Short mmCIF file of C-alpha atoms and ligand atoms in Angstrom, two decimals:
data_model
loop_
_atom_site.label_atom_id
_atom_site.label_comp_id
_atom_site.label_asym_id
_atom_site.label_seq_id
_atom_site.Cartn_x
_atom_site.Cartn_y
_atom_site.Cartn_z
CA MET A 10 101.07 119.56 106.12
CA ALA A 11 101.64 117.06 108.90
CA GLU A 12 104.35 114.52 108.27
CA GLU A 13 103.06 111.21 106.94
CA LYS A 14 103.25 108.35 109.46
CA TYR A 15 103.29 104.74 108.40
CA PRO A 16 102.30 102.11 110.96
CA ILE A 17 103.98 98.79 111.57
CA ASN A 18 101.35 96.52 113.04
CA ILE A 19 102.66 94.27 115.80
CA TRP A 20 99.81 91.78 116.13
CA ILE A 21 99.47 90.52 119.66
CA ASN A 22 99.49 86.75 119.86
CA GLU A 23 99.10 84.94 123.18
CA GLU A 24 102.81 84.92 123.91
CA ARG A 25 103.09 88.65 123.35
CA TYR A 26 99.96 89.37 125.33
CA GLN A 27 101.32 87.46 128.29
CA LYS A 28 104.53 89.49 128.19
CA LEU A 29 102.55 92.72 128.06
CA GLN A 30 100.42 91.68 131.03
CA GLU A 31 103.49 90.74 133.04
CA ALA A 32 104.96 94.18 132.33
CA GLY A 33 101.65 95.85 133.19
CA LEU A 34 101.40 97.17 129.62
CA ALA A 35 98.29 95.37 128.39
CA ASP A 36 96.50 98.73 128.11
CA MET A 37 98.89 99.83 125.39
CA CYS A 38 97.12 97.59 122.84
CA GLU A 39 94.64 99.00 120.41
CA GLU A 40 91.85 96.89 119.04
CA MET A 41 91.39 96.55 115.29
CA LEU A 42 89.39 94.52 112.79
CA ALA A 43 86.71 93.09 115.02
CA GLY A 44 88.81 91.96 117.96
CA LEU A 45 92.49 91.86 117.06
CA LYS A 46 94.92 93.33 119.55
CA VAL A 47 97.72 95.33 118.02
CA LEU A 48 100.56 97.64 118.93
CA ARG A 49 101.15 100.23 116.23
CA VAL A 50 104.65 101.58 115.83
CA TYR A 51 104.76 104.55 113.51
CA ALA A 52 107.58 105.17 111.04
CA ASN A 53 108.29 108.45 109.27
CA GLU A 54 109.24 108.55 105.61
CA GLU A 55 112.95 108.13 106.28
CA GLN A 56 112.44 105.27 108.73
CA LYS A 57 110.04 103.59 106.33
CA ASP A 58 112.62 103.71 103.53
CA LYS A 59 115.30 102.31 105.79
CA ILE A 60 113.06 99.45 106.94
CA LEU A 61 112.17 98.49 103.36
CA LYS A 62 115.86 98.54 102.47
CA VAL A 63 117.17 96.61 105.48
CA PHE A 64 114.40 93.99 105.43
CA PRO A 65 113.82 93.05 101.80
CA THR A 66 110.72 90.90 102.49
CA ALA A 67 108.91 93.88 103.99
CA LYS A 68 106.27 95.51 101.85
CA PHE A 69 104.63 98.88 102.03
CA ASP A 70 100.94 98.38 101.28
CA ALA A 71 100.50 101.61 99.36
CA SER A 72 97.10 100.86 97.86
CA THR A 73 94.97 99.80 100.82
CA THR A 74 96.30 100.02 104.35
CA LYS A 75 99.29 102.43 104.01
CA SER A 76 101.13 100.27 106.51
CA ILE A 77 104.47 98.43 106.52
CA GLU A 78 103.78 94.71 106.40
CA LEU A 79 105.49 91.35 106.07
CA LEU A 80 108.40 92.01 108.38
CA PRO A 81 109.80 88.66 109.52
CA ARG A 82 108.40 87.34 112.80
CA GLU A 83 111.84 87.58 114.50
CA VAL A 84 112.16 91.23 113.54
CA LYS A 85 108.75 91.99 114.94
CA ASP A 86 109.64 90.08 118.10
CA LYS A 87 112.67 92.34 118.49
CA ILE A 88 110.57 95.46 117.97
CA PHE A 89 108.07 94.09 120.45
CA ASP A 90 110.75 93.38 123.06
CA LYS A 91 112.04 96.91 122.65
CA ILE A 92 108.55 98.29 123.27
CA VAL A 93 108.25 96.28 126.47
CA GLU A 94 111.73 97.34 127.58
CA LYS A 95 111.09 101.05 126.93
CA ARG A 96 107.38 100.90 127.92
CA SER A 97 106.67 102.96 124.79
CA VAL A 98 106.00 102.49 121.06
CA ASP A 99 108.32 105.37 120.28
CA ILE A 100 111.37 103.14 119.83
CA LEU A 101 111.98 102.97 116.10
CA ASP A 102 115.06 105.22 115.98
CA GLU A 103 116.72 103.19 118.67
CA PHE A 104 115.69 99.93 117.06
CA LEU A 105 116.96 100.95 113.63
CA ALA A 106 120.27 102.20 115.03
CA ASP A 107 121.35 98.53 115.21
CA TYR A 108 120.95 98.11 111.44
CA MET B 14 73.35 73.82 69.28
CA ALA B 15 76.64 75.49 68.42
CA GLU B 16 78.47 77.10 71.32
CA ILE B 17 79.46 80.56 70.14
CA GLY B 18 82.47 82.18 71.72
CA HIS B 19 84.19 85.54 71.66
CA GLY B 20 84.30 87.17 68.24
CA GLY B 21 81.16 85.26 67.17
CA LYS B 22 83.07 82.10 66.38
CA GLU B 23 81.98 78.60 67.33
CA ILE B 24 84.06 77.02 70.10
CA VAL B 25 85.64 73.81 68.86
CA GLU B 26 88.08 71.76 70.91
CA ARG B 27 91.18 71.03 68.87
CA ILE B 28 92.16 67.62 70.25
CA LEU B 29 93.17 64.53 68.27
CA SER B 30 92.11 61.01 69.17
CA PRO B 31 94.99 58.85 70.52
CA GLY B 32 95.27 56.70 67.38
CA GLU B 33 95.20 59.70 65.09
CA ALA B 34 97.81 61.51 67.16
CA ALA B 35 100.41 58.74 66.99
CA GLU B 36 99.96 58.52 63.21
CA LYS B 37 100.16 62.30 62.67
CA ILE B 38 103.43 62.89 64.46
CA LYS B 39 105.47 60.19 62.75
CA GLY B 40 108.68 61.68 61.42
CA LEU B 41 107.95 65.21 62.63
CA THR B 42 110.51 67.37 64.39
CA GLN B 43 109.97 67.65 68.15
CA VAL B 44 110.45 70.97 69.90
CA PRO B 45 110.32 71.21 73.70
CA ILE B 46 108.32 74.10 75.17
CA ARG B 47 108.37 75.95 78.48
CA ALA B 48 105.53 76.19 81.00
CA GLN B 49 104.10 79.49 79.69
CA ILE B 50 103.75 78.11 76.18
CA ALA B 51 102.24 74.85 77.48
CA ASN B 52 99.64 76.90 79.36
CA GLU B 53 98.82 78.79 76.18
CA VAL B 54 98.65 75.60 74.09
CA ILE B 55 95.91 74.45 76.47
CA GLY B 56 94.22 77.86 76.19
CA LEU B 57 94.23 77.66 72.40
CA ALA B 58 93.21 74.01 72.01
CA TYR B 59 90.21 74.07 74.37
CA GLY B 60 88.83 77.36 73.09
CA PHE B 61 89.70 79.53 76.10
CA PHE B 62 91.26 81.91 73.54
CA CYS B 63 88.52 81.63 70.88
CA PRO B 64 88.51 82.92 68.11
CA LEU B 65 92.24 82.09 68.09
CA GLU B 66 93.07 78.58 66.91
CA GLY B 67 96.81 78.90 67.25
CA PHE B 68 99.72 81.22 67.90
CA MET B 69 99.36 84.56 66.17
CA GLY B 70 100.77 85.45 62.79
CA LYS B 71 102.17 88.87 62.01
CA ALA B 72 98.90 90.35 60.69
CA ASP B 73 97.14 89.52 63.96
CA VAL B 74 99.98 90.81 66.14
CA ASP B 75 100.15 94.01 64.15
CA SER B 76 96.41 94.53 64.29
CA VAL B 77 96.30 93.77 68.04
CA CYS B 78 99.07 96.29 68.69
CA LYS B 79 97.64 99.01 66.47
CA ASN B 80 93.86 98.56 66.86
CA MET B 81 93.33 96.18 69.80
CA ARG B 82 91.66 93.83 67.34
CA LEU B 83 92.60 90.68 65.47
CA ALA B 84 92.99 90.97 61.70
CA ASN B 85 89.41 89.60 61.40
CA GLY B 86 88.10 92.48 63.51
CA ALA B 87 87.44 90.70 66.81
CA VAL B 88 88.52 92.68 69.87
CA TRP B 89 91.80 91.27 71.24
CA SER B 90 94.35 92.97 73.45
CA ILE B 91 97.33 90.74 74.19
CA PRO B 92 99.63 89.07 71.61
CA ILE B 93 99.74 85.27 71.96
CA LEU B 94 103.17 84.34 70.66
CA PHE B 95 105.39 81.38 70.04
CA ASP B 96 109.05 82.40 70.08
CA LEU B 97 112.25 80.73 68.92
CA SER B 98 115.70 82.04 68.12
CA GLU B 99 117.06 82.15 64.59
CA ALA B 100 119.58 79.48 65.59
CA GLU B 101 116.90 77.20 67.01
CA ILE B 102 114.82 77.53 63.86
CA SER B 103 117.79 76.58 61.71
CA ASP B 104 118.93 73.78 64.04
CA TYR B 105 115.46 72.25 64.01
CA GLY B 106 115.20 72.98 60.30
CA ILE B 107 111.75 74.56 60.64
CA LYS B 108 110.25 76.23 57.55
CA GLU B 109 106.92 77.90 56.91
CA GLY B 110 104.41 75.21 55.97
CA ASP B 111 105.99 72.56 58.23
CA SER B 112 104.17 70.80 61.04
CA ILE B 113 106.14 70.25 64.22
CA VAL B 114 105.46 68.47 67.49
CA LEU B 115 105.59 70.48 70.69
CA THR B 116 106.77 68.41 73.63
CA TYR B 117 106.34 69.19 77.31
CA GLN B 118 107.77 67.27 80.25
CA GLY B 119 109.40 65.03 77.64
CA ASN B 120 106.16 63.92 75.99
CA PRO B 121 104.44 64.99 72.75
CA MET B 122 101.79 67.58 73.65
CA ALA B 123 100.59 69.34 70.52
CA LEU B 124 100.81 69.54 66.78
CA PHE B 125 101.87 72.98 65.55
CA GLU B 126 101.22 73.82 61.89
CA VAL B 127 103.78 76.55 61.30
CA GLU B 128 102.20 78.87 58.76
CA GLU B 129 104.47 81.84 59.25
CA ILE B 130 107.85 82.82 60.73
CA PHE B 131 108.25 86.52 61.43
CA GLU B 132 109.80 89.25 63.54
CA TYR B 133 108.09 92.02 65.48
CA ASP B 134 109.47 94.99 67.34
CA LYS B 135 109.25 94.10 71.03
CA LYS B 136 109.27 97.69 72.22
CA GLU B 137 106.33 98.49 70.01
CA MET B 138 104.54 95.43 71.35
CA CYS B 139 105.24 96.49 74.95
CA GLN B 140 104.09 100.05 74.37
CA ALA B 141 100.85 98.80 72.82
CA THR B 142 100.13 96.13 75.42
CA PHE B 143 101.50 97.60 78.64
CA GLY B 144 101.54 101.31 77.86
CA THR B 145 105.25 101.38 78.69
CA THR B 146 108.54 99.97 77.47
CA GLU B 147 110.14 99.90 80.92
CA GLU B 148 111.93 96.68 81.75
CA ARG B 149 110.79 96.79 85.36
CA HIS B 150 107.22 96.22 84.22
CA PRO B 151 106.83 92.41 84.58
CA GLY B 152 104.93 92.13 81.28
CA CYS B 153 107.66 94.03 79.41
CA ALA B 154 110.32 91.91 81.10
CA ARG B 155 108.54 88.79 79.86
CA THR B 156 108.27 90.23 76.34
CA TYR B 157 111.96 91.18 76.20
CA GLU B 158 112.83 87.62 77.21
CA TYR B 159 111.13 86.26 74.09
CA LYS B 160 113.54 85.00 71.46
CA ASP B 161 113.79 87.07 68.29
CA LYS B 162 111.53 85.13 65.90
CA PHE B 163 107.87 84.30 66.19
CA LEU B 164 106.04 81.33 64.69
CA GLY B 165 102.36 81.59 63.88
CA GLY B 166 99.97 78.74 63.13
CA LYS B 167 97.30 76.37 64.35
CA ILE B 168 97.63 74.26 67.47
CA THR B 169 96.01 70.87 68.05
CA LEU B 170 96.46 68.84 71.23
CA LEU B 171 97.83 65.33 70.71
CA THR B 172 96.63 64.26 74.12
CA GLU B 173 94.62 65.84 76.89
CA PRO B 174 96.72 67.03 79.82
CA LYS B 175 96.17 65.06 83.01
CA ILE B 176 95.12 67.54 85.66
CA ASN B 177 96.62 66.39 88.94
CA PRO B 178 94.86 66.43 92.33
CA PRO B 179 93.72 68.58 94.00
CA PHE B 180 93.18 70.66 90.83
CA ASP B 181 91.33 68.08 88.70
CA PRO B 182 87.74 68.96 89.60
CA TYR B 183 88.36 72.64 88.85
CA PHE B 184 89.51 72.33 85.24
CA LEU B 185 86.37 73.26 83.34
CA PRO B 186 87.29 74.30 79.79
CA PRO B 187 84.73 76.31 77.80
CA LEU B 188 82.49 73.52 76.55
CA LYS B 189 82.47 71.75 79.91
CA MET B 190 81.88 74.99 81.79
CA ARG B 191 78.96 75.92 79.54
CA LYS B 192 77.44 72.52 80.23
CA ALA B 193 77.95 72.94 83.98
CA ILE B 194 76.25 76.34 83.90
CA LYS B 195 73.25 74.90 82.05
CA GLU B 196 72.99 72.05 84.55
CA LYS B 197 72.95 74.57 87.39
CA GLY B 198 70.07 76.38 85.71
CA TRP B 199 71.82 79.73 85.98
CA GLU B 200 70.58 82.41 83.60
CA ARG B 201 73.39 84.75 84.55
CA THR B 202 76.85 84.13 85.92
CA VAL B 203 79.40 86.56 87.27
CA VAL B 204 83.09 85.74 87.31
CA HIS B 205 85.61 86.59 89.99
CA GLN B 206 89.16 86.73 88.70
CA THR B 207 91.59 85.70 91.42
CA ARG B 208 95.12 84.74 92.36
CA ASN B 209 94.45 85.02 96.08
CA VAL B 210 93.17 83.18 99.10
CA PRO B 211 89.88 84.92 99.86
CA HIS B 212 89.39 87.17 102.87
CA THR B 213 85.94 88.52 103.60
CA GLY B 214 86.69 91.61 101.51
CA HIS B 215 86.88 89.25 98.49
CA GLU B 216 83.86 87.29 99.73
CA TRP B 217 81.80 90.47 99.84
CA LEU B 218 83.07 91.58 96.44
CA MET B 219 81.58 88.34 95.11
CA LYS B 220 78.39 88.68 97.12
CA GLY B 221 78.00 92.29 96.01
CA ALA B 222 78.57 91.32 92.38
CA TRP B 223 76.00 88.53 92.73
CA LEU B 224 73.44 91.10 93.90
CA GLN B 225 74.35 93.48 91.08
CA THR B 226 74.06 90.68 88.53
CA TYR B 227 70.75 89.40 89.89
CA GLY B 228 69.08 92.69 89.00
CA GLU B 229 65.50 92.24 87.85
CA LEU B 230 65.51 88.44 87.55
CA PRO B 231 62.77 86.54 89.41
CA ILE B 232 63.79 85.08 92.77
CA GLU B 233 61.63 81.95 92.96
CA LYS B 234 64.62 79.79 92.14
CA PRO B 235 68.36 80.52 92.06
CA LEU B 236 69.22 81.99 88.69
CA VAL B 237 72.62 83.57 89.27
CA GLY B 238 75.94 81.93 90.05
CA VAL B 239 79.30 83.32 91.08
CA ILE B 240 82.07 81.61 89.16
CA VAL B 241 85.52 81.88 90.67
CA ASN B 242 88.08 81.56 87.89
CA ALA B 243 91.54 81.31 89.41
CA ILE B 244 94.48 82.13 87.18
CA ILE B 245 97.04 79.35 87.53
CA GLY B 246 100.43 80.09 86.02
CA ALA B 247 103.92 81.36 86.80
CA LYS B 248 104.40 81.82 90.54
CA ARG B 249 106.49 84.35 92.37
CA LYS B 250 108.09 83.66 95.71
CA GLY B 251 105.79 84.82 98.49
CA ASP B 252 102.54 84.28 96.50
CA TYR B 253 100.01 81.92 98.04
CA ILE B 254 100.54 78.39 96.72
CA ASP B 255 98.07 77.37 93.98
CA GLU B 256 96.57 74.56 96.06
CA ALA B 257 95.64 76.99 98.84
CA ILE B 258 94.10 79.47 96.37
CA ILE B 259 91.81 77.04 94.61
CA LEU B 260 90.81 74.97 97.65
CA THR B 261 90.01 77.94 99.90
CA HIS B 262 87.75 79.48 97.27
CA ASP B 263 85.84 76.23 97.04
CA GLU B 264 85.79 76.12 100.85
CA LEU B 265 83.63 79.25 100.89
CA ARG B 266 80.99 77.11 99.17
CA LYS B 267 81.59 73.97 101.23
CA ALA B 268 81.50 75.88 104.52
CA GLY B 269 78.21 77.51 103.56
CA TYR B 270 79.23 81.13 102.95
CA PHE B 271 77.96 80.30 99.46
CA GLY B 272 76.31 77.09 98.27
CA ASP B 273 75.98 74.75 95.31
CA HIS B 274 73.09 76.88 94.13
CA ASN B 275 75.19 80.01 93.62
CA HIS B 276 78.92 79.25 93.53
CA LEU B 277 81.40 77.30 91.39
CA THR B 278 85.20 77.31 91.52
CA SER B 279 87.31 76.81 88.39
CA LEU B 280 90.72 77.59 86.95
CA THR B 281 92.40 78.86 83.79
CA PHE B 282 96.04 78.35 82.91
CA TRP B 283 97.63 81.69 82.13
CA ASP B 284 100.77 83.57 83.07
CA MET B 285 99.64 87.00 84.23
CA ARG B 286 100.98 89.87 82.13
CA TYR B 287 99.92 92.64 84.56
CA ALA B 288 98.67 94.55 81.53
CA GLY B 289 95.95 96.31 83.54
CA PRO B 290 93.33 97.61 81.08
CA LYS B 291 94.52 95.33 78.26
CA GLU B 292 94.43 92.34 80.58
CA ALA B 293 90.88 93.34 81.54
CA ILE B 294 89.86 93.10 77.87
CA PHE B 295 91.63 89.76 77.59
CA HIS B 296 89.75 88.53 80.67
CA ALA B 297 86.46 89.57 79.04
CA ALA B 298 87.22 87.41 75.97
CA LEU B 299 88.38 84.50 78.10
CA ARG B 300 85.29 84.49 80.28
CA THR B 301 82.95 85.00 77.33
CA ASN B 302 84.37 81.76 76.00
CA LEU B 303 83.63 80.11 79.33
CA GLY B 304 79.98 81.03 78.78
CA ILE B 305 79.89 83.57 81.59
CA THR B 306 77.58 86.58 81.23
CA HIS B 307 79.04 89.11 83.72
CA HIS B 308 82.59 89.98 84.78
CA MET B 309 83.71 91.61 88.04
CA TYR B 310 86.22 94.40 87.71
CA GLY B 311 87.62 96.19 90.72
CA ARG B 312 89.93 99.15 90.90
CA ASP B 313 93.22 98.87 88.98
CA HIS B 314 92.19 95.50 87.56
CA ALA B 315 95.24 93.28 86.81
CA GLY B 316 97.51 96.27 87.26
CA VAL B 317 100.96 96.55 88.76
CA GLY B 318 102.75 99.41 90.52
CA ASP B 319 101.34 102.75 89.41
CA TYR B 320 101.29 102.09 85.67
CA TYR B 321 97.53 102.35 85.25
CA GLY B 322 94.84 104.70 86.43
CA THR B 323 92.34 103.33 88.94
CA TYR B 324 89.47 103.28 86.43
CA GLU B 325 91.45 103.02 83.20
CA ALA B 326 90.36 99.41 82.65
CA HIS B 327 86.71 100.39 83.11
CA HIS B 328 87.01 103.13 80.51
CA LEU B 329 88.69 100.82 78.00
CA LEU B 330 85.96 98.22 78.53
CA ALA B 331 83.32 100.88 77.95
CA SER B 332 85.00 101.88 74.67
CA VAL B 333 84.43 98.39 73.16
CA LYS B 334 81.28 97.38 74.99
CA ASP B 335 79.33 96.78 71.77
CA ASP B 336 81.92 94.20 70.72
CA LEU B 337 81.92 92.31 74.02
CA LYS B 338 79.29 89.75 74.95
CA ILE B 339 80.07 89.94 78.65
CA THR B 340 78.75 92.70 80.93
CA PRO B 341 81.22 94.36 83.29
CA VAL B 342 80.18 94.60 86.94
CA TYR B 343 82.21 97.23 88.76
CA SER B 344 83.07 96.68 92.40
CA MET B 345 83.81 99.13 95.17
CA ASN B 346 86.06 98.01 98.00
CA TRP B 347 84.77 96.43 101.18
CA LEU B 348 86.25 97.25 104.57
CA TYR B 349 85.64 96.81 108.26
CA CYS B 350 83.73 99.56 110.05
CA PRO B 351 83.90 99.22 113.87
CA HIS B 352 80.93 101.59 114.18
CA CYS B 353 78.71 99.42 111.99
CA GLY B 354 80.37 96.36 113.51
CA GLU B 355 80.54 94.73 110.09
CA VAL B 356 82.30 94.46 106.80
CA THR B 357 80.70 97.08 104.59
CA SER B 358 81.12 98.75 101.24
CA GLU B 359 82.85 102.09 101.02
CA GLY B 360 79.94 103.07 98.81
CA LEU B 361 77.52 102.51 101.70
CA CYS B 362 78.95 103.35 105.13
CA ASN B 363 79.78 106.95 105.95
CA HIS B 364 81.85 106.46 109.14
CA ARG B 365 84.88 107.38 107.08
CA ASP B 366 87.11 108.35 109.98
CA GLU B 367 86.58 104.97 111.62
CA TRP B 368 87.12 102.75 108.57
CA GLN B 369 89.65 99.95 108.90
CA LYS B 370 90.75 98.78 105.50
CA PHE B 371 92.30 95.37 105.16
CA SER B 372 94.15 93.61 102.40
CA GLY B 373 95.60 90.22 101.64
CA THR B 374 98.98 91.60 102.65
CA LEU B 375 97.64 92.72 106.03
CA ILE B 376 96.13 89.30 106.66
CA ARG B 377 99.40 87.63 105.75
CA SER B 378 101.15 89.80 108.29
CA ILE B 379 98.61 88.81 110.95
CA VAL B 380 99.13 85.13 110.17
CA MET B 381 102.92 85.54 110.13
CA ASP B 382 102.71 86.97 113.66
CA GLY B 383 101.03 83.75 114.80
CA VAL B 384 97.58 85.24 115.21
CA LYS B 385 94.35 83.77 113.89
CA PRO B 386 92.40 86.59 112.20
CA PRO B 387 88.83 87.25 113.42
CA ARG B 388 86.08 85.45 111.49
CA LEU B 389 84.56 88.71 110.26
CA ILE B 390 87.82 89.32 108.39
CA PHE B 391 89.00 85.85 107.46
CA ARG B 392 86.81 82.76 107.71
CA PRO B 393 88.09 80.18 110.21
CA GLU B 394 87.46 77.35 107.72
CA VAL B 395 89.62 79.22 105.20
CA PHE B 396 92.33 79.81 107.80
CA ASP B 397 92.40 76.14 108.83
CA LEU B 398 92.53 75.04 105.22
CA VAL B 399 95.42 77.41 104.45
CA MET B 400 97.35 75.84 107.32
CA GLU B 401 96.44 72.35 106.10
CA CYS B 402 97.59 73.23 102.56
CA ALA B 403 100.88 74.50 103.98
CA GLU B 404 101.54 71.08 105.50
CA LYS B 405 100.14 69.01 102.68
CA TYR B 406 101.38 70.88 99.62
CA GLY B 407 103.60 73.77 100.69
CA PHE B 408 106.45 72.06 102.55
CA GLY B 409 105.32 73.83 105.70
CA SER B 410 104.47 77.19 104.17
CA PRO B 411 101.25 78.44 102.55
CA PHE B 412 103.44 80.75 100.46
CA VAL B 413 105.63 79.91 97.51
CA THR B 414 109.20 79.04 98.49
CA ASP B 415 112.18 77.80 96.48
CA GLU B 416 111.44 74.32 97.79
CA TYR B 417 107.85 74.50 96.57
CA LEU B 418 108.94 75.69 93.13
CA GLU B 419 111.40 72.84 92.90
CA LYS B 420 109.41 69.95 94.37
CA ARG B 421 105.71 70.68 93.92
CA THR B 422 103.56 68.29 91.93
CA PRO B 423 102.84 70.01 88.62
CA VAL B 424 99.24 71.16 88.15
CA PHE B 425 99.06 69.09 84.99
CA THR B 426 101.18 66.44 83.33
CA ILE B 427 101.36 65.39 79.73
CA PRO B 428 101.05 61.61 79.59
CA PRO B 429 103.05 59.64 77.00
CA LEU B 430 101.20 59.02 73.74
CA SER B 431 99.61 55.61 73.71
CA ALA B 432 99.87 54.35 70.12
ZN1 ZN C 509 80.05 102.33 109.46
#
């Protein structure tokens, strides 16, 4: 069985979209829910558990979306900046190494 | 014509006139109560909890735990208890047969005719009500916090609570609600139980239930109404603030997603027990008393964690359907399908690989990231109102914070007795 992957949705507000455009990364966005731009960073089981432990406000929506939600805005900004820096969404290990 | 409530009993408001109240309480011992009990005093006195007229005695508690019925045979699923410690009972000098005055916010609220003082095994109560004795279940935790003695007896309000703005228009106790339904001309009504700000998934749950309820009725004039009944009670940090919940539901009507002809927002005071199937039965009794004919039940109704099976509440409702006067309406989830380009029911659309499910939590995360959700998912009028409520009532946040808990205007206040 393939390993379960749990997305963190980084919703793209205007400020984030501008940064992506400046970095030439606007194409990285997916579109969801009738017009929302989003970057999806996927966590494995172990990363998910660490995130929920390190950021107590975070919630895993087990019943509906199977995604990790309610991370503080600042934390998501940091994840976002990392994505821009690395030009990839595969940054979670590196991001979590600081915690 | 008598208004008959749950259990076949006539709904009678138990409220004294001001003059009578002042006379009745002279010389009686005053006992302050906490918010949960004040909520339940209101539930008992206005007939929300009909056929109950007061806090339960031991025979009722025992029968509820063992048979999910009151001692008189009416279906009932959750014990309604008044607790005190042994020391408090002796300090106040309360004996069976005494009448005492319950005070809230420093003012006399209700007359309590103490018929019985008893004990009951809390674990047994938890097992019967919640299907578990685990302390991490919020309903069990609440039960274990009860003091060790219970007082049963009739409750009568000494004064009507003053419902503070913006909640005042939404307090429609059973007799008032039944009158409102008659005035609307609705032959059937379907209730939506909520503690949430509505996204379009909720909106479509209500619209779907309205269609289900309409059934074979003629369509020449509007005969079916959706009644939103928000549960107002204990708040947890991170919940939407009460003001946002009630006002945004009404906004769906005001902004035209519903209208006066098919939608009414109301509230009930109650601290959620998260009893899943048992809470579903309790909701059926409550809404029967409100004069509502149909009740929406989704998956894992009023559940918490993974304590209850997805359809367990539906099965329990089916097992007592002959004793309930309200008809359950079961709802499938609604989701966004990019292929259909619309919010659709998972019972209808078959583009399963493309489905995008959304939840209140997901919408909160969108809002927290500073993004306005698309109107197909979250109505712009609702979004704007949530933001307005944050400023006006939430000390900057639409979600419950410590500051909100400390400084909010209470939903109701008990005015001093005017003699
Ligand atoms: Zn579809």
